[in-house]
mmCIF file of C-alpha atoms in Angstrom:
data_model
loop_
_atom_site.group_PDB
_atom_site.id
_atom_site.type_symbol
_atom_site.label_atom_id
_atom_site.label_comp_id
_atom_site.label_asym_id
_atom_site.label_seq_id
_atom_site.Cartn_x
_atom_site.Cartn_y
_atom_site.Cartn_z
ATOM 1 C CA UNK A 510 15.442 -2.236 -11.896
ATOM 2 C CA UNK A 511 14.779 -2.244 -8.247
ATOM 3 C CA UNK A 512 16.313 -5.401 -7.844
ATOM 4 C CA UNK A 513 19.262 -3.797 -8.938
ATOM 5 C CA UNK A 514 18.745 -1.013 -6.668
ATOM 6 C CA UNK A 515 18.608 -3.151 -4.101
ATOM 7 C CA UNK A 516 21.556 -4.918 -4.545
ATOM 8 C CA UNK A 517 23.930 -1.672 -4.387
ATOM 9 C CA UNK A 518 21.710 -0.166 -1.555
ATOM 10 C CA UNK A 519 23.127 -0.471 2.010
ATOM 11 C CA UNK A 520 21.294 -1.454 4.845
ATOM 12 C CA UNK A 521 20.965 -0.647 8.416
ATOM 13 C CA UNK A 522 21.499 -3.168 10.977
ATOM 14 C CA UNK A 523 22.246 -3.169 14.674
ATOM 15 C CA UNK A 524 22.488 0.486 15.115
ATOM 16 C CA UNK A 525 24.576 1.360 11.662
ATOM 17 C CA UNK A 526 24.606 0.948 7.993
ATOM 18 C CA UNK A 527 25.967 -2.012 5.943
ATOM 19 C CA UNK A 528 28.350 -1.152 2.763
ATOM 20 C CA UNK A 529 29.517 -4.456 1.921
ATOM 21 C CA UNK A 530 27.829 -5.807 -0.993
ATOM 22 C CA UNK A 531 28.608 -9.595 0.047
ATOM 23 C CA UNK A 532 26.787 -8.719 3.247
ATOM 24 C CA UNK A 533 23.918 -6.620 1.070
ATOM 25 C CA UNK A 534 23.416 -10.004 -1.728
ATOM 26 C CA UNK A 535 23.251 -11.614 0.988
ATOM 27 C CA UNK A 536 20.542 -9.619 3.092
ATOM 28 C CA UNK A 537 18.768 -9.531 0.021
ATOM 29 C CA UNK A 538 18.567 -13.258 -0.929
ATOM 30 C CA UNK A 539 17.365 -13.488 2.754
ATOM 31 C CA UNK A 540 14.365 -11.286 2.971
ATOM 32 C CA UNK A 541 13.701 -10.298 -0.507
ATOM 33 C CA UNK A 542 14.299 -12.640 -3.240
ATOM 34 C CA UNK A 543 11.796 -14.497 -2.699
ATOM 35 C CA UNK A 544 9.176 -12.265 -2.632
ATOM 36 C CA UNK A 545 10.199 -10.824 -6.055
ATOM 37 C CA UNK A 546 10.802 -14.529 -7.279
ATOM 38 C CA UNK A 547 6.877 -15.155 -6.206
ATOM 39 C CA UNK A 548 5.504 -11.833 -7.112
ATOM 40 C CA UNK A 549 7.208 -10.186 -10.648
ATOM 41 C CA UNK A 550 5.955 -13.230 -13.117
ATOM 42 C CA UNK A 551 2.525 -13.227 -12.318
ATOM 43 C CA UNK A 552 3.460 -9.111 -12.713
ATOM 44 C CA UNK A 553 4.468 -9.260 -15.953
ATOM 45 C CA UNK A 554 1.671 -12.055 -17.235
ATOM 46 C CA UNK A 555 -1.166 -9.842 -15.611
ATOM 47 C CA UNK A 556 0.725 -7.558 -18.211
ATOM 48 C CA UNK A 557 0.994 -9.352 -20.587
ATOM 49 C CA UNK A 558 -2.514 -11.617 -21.240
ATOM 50 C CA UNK A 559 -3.878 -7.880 -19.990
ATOM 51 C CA UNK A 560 -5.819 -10.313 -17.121
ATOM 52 C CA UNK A 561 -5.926 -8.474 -13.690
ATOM 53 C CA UNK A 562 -6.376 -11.551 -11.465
ATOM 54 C CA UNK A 563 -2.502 -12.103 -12.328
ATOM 55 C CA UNK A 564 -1.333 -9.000 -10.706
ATOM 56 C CA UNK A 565 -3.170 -9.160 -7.634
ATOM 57 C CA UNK A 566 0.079 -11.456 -6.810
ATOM 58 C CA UNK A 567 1.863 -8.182 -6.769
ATOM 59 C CA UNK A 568 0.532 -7.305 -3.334
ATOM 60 C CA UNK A 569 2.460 -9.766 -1.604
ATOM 61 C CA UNK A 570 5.287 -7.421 -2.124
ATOM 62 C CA UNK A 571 3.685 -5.218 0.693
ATOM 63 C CA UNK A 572 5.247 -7.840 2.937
ATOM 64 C CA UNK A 573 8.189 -5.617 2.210
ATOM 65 C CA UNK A 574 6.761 -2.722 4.290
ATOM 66 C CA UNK A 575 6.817 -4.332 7.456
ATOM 67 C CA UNK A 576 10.707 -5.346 7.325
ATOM 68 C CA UNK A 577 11.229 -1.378 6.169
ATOM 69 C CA UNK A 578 8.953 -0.847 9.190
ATOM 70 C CA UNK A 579 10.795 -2.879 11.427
ATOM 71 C CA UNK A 580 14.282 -0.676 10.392
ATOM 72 C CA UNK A 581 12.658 2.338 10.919
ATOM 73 C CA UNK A 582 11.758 1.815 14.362
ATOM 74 C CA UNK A 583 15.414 0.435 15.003
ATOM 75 C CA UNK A 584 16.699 3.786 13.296
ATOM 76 C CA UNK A 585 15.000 5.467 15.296
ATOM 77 C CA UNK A 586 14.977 4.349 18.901
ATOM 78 C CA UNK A 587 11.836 5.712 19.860
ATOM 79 C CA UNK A 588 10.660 6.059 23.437
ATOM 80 C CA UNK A 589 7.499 3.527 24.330
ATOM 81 C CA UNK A 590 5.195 6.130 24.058
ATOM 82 C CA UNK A 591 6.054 7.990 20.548
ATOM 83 C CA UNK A 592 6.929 3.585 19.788
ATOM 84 C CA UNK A 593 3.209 3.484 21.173
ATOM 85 C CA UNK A 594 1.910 6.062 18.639
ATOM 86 C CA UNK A 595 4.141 4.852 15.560
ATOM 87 C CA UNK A 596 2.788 0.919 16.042
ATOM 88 C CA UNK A 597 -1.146 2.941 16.415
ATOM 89 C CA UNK A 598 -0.354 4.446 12.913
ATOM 90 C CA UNK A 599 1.386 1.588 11.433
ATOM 91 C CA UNK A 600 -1.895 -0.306 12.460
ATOM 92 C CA UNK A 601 -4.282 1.935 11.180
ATOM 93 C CA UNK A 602 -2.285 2.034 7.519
ATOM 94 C CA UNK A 603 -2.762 -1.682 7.830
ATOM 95 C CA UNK A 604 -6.235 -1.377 8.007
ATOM 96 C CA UNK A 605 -6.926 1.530 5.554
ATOM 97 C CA UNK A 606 -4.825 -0.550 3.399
ATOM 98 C CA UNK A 607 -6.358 -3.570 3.406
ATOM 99 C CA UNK A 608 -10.006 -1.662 3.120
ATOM 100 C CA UNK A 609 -8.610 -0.286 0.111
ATOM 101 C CA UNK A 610 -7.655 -3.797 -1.376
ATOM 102 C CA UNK A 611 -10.904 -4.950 -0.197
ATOM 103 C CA UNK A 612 -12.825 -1.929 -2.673
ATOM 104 C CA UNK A 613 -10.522 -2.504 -4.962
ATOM 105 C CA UNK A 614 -11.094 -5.955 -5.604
ATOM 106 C CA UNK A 615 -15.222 -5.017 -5.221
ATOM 107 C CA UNK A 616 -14.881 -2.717 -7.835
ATOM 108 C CA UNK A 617 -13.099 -5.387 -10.310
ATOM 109 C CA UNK A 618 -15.627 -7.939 -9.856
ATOM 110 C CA UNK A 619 -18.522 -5.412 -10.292
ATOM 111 C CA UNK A 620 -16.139 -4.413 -13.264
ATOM 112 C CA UNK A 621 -15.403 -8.047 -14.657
ATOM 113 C CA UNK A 622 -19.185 -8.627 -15.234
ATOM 114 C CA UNK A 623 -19.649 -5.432 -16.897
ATOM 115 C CA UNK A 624 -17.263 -6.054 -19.812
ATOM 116 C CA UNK A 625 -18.759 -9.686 -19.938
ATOM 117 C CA UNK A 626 -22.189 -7.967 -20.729
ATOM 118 C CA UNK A 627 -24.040 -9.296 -17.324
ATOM 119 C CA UNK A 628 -26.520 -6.834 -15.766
ATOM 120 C CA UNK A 629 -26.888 -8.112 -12.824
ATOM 121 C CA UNK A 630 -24.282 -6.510 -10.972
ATOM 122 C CA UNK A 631 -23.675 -3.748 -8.209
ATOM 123 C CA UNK A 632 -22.313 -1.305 -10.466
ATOM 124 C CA UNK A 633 -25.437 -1.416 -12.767
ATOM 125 C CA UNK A 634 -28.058 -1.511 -10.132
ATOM 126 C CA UNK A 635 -26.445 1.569 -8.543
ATOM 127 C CA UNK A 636 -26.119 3.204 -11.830
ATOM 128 C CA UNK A 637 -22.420 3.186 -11.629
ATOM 129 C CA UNK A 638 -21.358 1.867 -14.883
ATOM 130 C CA UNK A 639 -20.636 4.911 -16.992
ATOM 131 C CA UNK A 640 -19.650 6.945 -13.455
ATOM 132 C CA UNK A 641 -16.126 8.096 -13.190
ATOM 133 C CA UNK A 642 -13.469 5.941 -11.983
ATOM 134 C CA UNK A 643 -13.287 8.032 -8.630
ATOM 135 C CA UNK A 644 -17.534 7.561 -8.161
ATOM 136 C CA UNK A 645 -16.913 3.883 -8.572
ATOM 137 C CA UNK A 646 -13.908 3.670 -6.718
ATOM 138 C CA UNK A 647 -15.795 5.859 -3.590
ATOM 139 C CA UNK A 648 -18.532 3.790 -3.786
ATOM 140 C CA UNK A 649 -16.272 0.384 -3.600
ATOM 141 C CA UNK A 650 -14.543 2.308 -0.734
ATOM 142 C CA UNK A 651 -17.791 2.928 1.109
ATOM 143 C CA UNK A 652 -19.023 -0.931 0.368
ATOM 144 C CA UNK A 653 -15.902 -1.884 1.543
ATOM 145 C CA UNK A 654 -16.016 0.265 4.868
ATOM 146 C CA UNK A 655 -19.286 -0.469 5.850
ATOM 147 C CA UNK A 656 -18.905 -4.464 5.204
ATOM 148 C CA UNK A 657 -15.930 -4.311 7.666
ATOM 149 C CA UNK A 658 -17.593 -2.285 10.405
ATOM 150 C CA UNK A 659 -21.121 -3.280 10.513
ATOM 151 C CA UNK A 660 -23.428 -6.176 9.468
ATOM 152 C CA UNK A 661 -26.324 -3.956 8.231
ATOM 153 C CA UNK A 662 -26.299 -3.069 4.284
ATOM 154 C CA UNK A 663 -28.156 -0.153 3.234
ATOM 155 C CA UNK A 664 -27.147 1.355 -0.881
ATOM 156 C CA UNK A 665 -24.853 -0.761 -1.940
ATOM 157 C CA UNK A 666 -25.662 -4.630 -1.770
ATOM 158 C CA UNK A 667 -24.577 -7.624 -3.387
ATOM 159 C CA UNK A 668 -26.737 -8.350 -6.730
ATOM 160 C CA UNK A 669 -25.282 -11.844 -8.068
ATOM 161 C CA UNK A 670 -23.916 -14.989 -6.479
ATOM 162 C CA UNK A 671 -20.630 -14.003 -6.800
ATOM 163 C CA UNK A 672 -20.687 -10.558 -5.625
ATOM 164 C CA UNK A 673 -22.301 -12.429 -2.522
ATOM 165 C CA UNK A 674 -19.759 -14.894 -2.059
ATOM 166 C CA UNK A 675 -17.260 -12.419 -1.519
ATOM 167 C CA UNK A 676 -19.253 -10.379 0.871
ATOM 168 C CA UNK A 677 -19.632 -13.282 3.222
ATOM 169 C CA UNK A 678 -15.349 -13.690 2.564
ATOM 170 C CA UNK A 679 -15.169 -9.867 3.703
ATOM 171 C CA UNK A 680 -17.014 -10.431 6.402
ATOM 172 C CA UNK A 681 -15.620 -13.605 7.717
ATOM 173 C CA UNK A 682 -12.164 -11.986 7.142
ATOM 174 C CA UNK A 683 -12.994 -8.338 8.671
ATOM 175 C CA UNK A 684 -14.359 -10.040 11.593
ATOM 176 C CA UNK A 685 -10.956 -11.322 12.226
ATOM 177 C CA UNK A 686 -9.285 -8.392 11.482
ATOM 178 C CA UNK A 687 -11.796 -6.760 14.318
ATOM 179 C CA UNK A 688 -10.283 -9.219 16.933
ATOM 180 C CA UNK A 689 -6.796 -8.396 16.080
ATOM 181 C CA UNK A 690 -7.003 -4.835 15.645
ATOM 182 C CA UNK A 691 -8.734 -4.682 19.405
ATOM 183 C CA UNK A 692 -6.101 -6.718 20.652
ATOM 184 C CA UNK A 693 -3.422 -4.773 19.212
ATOM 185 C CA UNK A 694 -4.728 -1.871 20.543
ATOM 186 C CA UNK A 695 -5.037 -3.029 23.480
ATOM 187 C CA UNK A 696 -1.119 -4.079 23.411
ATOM 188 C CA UNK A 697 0.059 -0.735 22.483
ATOM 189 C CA UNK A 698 -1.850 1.647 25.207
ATOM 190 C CA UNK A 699 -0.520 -1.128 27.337
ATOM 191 C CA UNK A 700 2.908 -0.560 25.975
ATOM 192 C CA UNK A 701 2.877 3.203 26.269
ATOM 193 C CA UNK A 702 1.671 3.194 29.529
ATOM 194 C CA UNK A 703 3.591 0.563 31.681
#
């Protein structure tokens, strides 16, 4: 359905909006198609053999936020210091958004050992099995939060190998994300304030 959508929705380009469907097919063969080519069959299988791992494929559609990003901020022509403050909240969204993918994927694998009867988990050693789906998803939020900001753990630890093994990923990756976030920052008060 939304491919169809997208093929009889004009664009904006270069200061106006494109009509011609030739032009739109082809816009959306160039930034689009493949990202629904890669992402809607592993969709439809995590649907279908009810397996969550396949879905997780479905985030690469996100990549579709930053060219609707990108045409907003044509649209709109903004000034470098409201530009400034839009690229400060597009950057924090990244980074609330990939914190949330980061608890989400914590809860899962706390989750995944659950149904497979194993006790040795975060969600049973915090008592967090029969919780609510908010508890558990506040407490993968928090997890996920404090494994990005600091080194220290306090509640919520790792139990098993695997829920260890993809701390140390978090952490390897957050600590990237760190270095890119400062720098980006940095670029935008830089921006604003030339």
């Amino acid at each position: 359905l939304e491919i169809i959508l997208s093929l009889n929705t004009a664009f904006f380009r270069k200061g106006g909006y494109v009509f011609d469907r030739k032009i739109i097919f082809k816009n959306y063969l160039k930034n689009y198609f493949l990202i629904d080519l890669l992402t809607i069959p592993p969709y439809l299988m995590g649907i279908w053999f009810q397996n969550e791992l396949f879905s997780l494929l479905f985030v690469i559609r996100f990549y579709k936020t930053k060219i609707s990003y990108n045409n907003f901020k044509e649209f709109f022509l903004f000034g470098d210091k409201l530009l400034g403050l839009v690229e400060f909240s597009y950057l924090l969204l990244q980074v609330l958004f990939i914190t949330h993918f980061s608890a989400c994927l914590w809860h899962m694998l706390g989750m995944s050992f659950h149904t497979k009867g194993i006790r040795e988990n975060w969600l049973f050693d915090k008592g967090l099995v029969d919780a609510t789906w908010g508890s558990r998803y506040v407490n993968s939020f928090y997890w996920s939060i404090t494994t990005m900001l600091t080194v220290g753990y306090g509640d919520i630890t790792p139990i098993n190998g695997s829920e260890k093994t993809f701390t140390i990923v978090v952490i390897v990756f957050s600590s990237w994300l760190f270095g890119y976030t400062l720098n980006r920052v940095g670029e935008i008060f830089k921006n604003m304030f030339k």
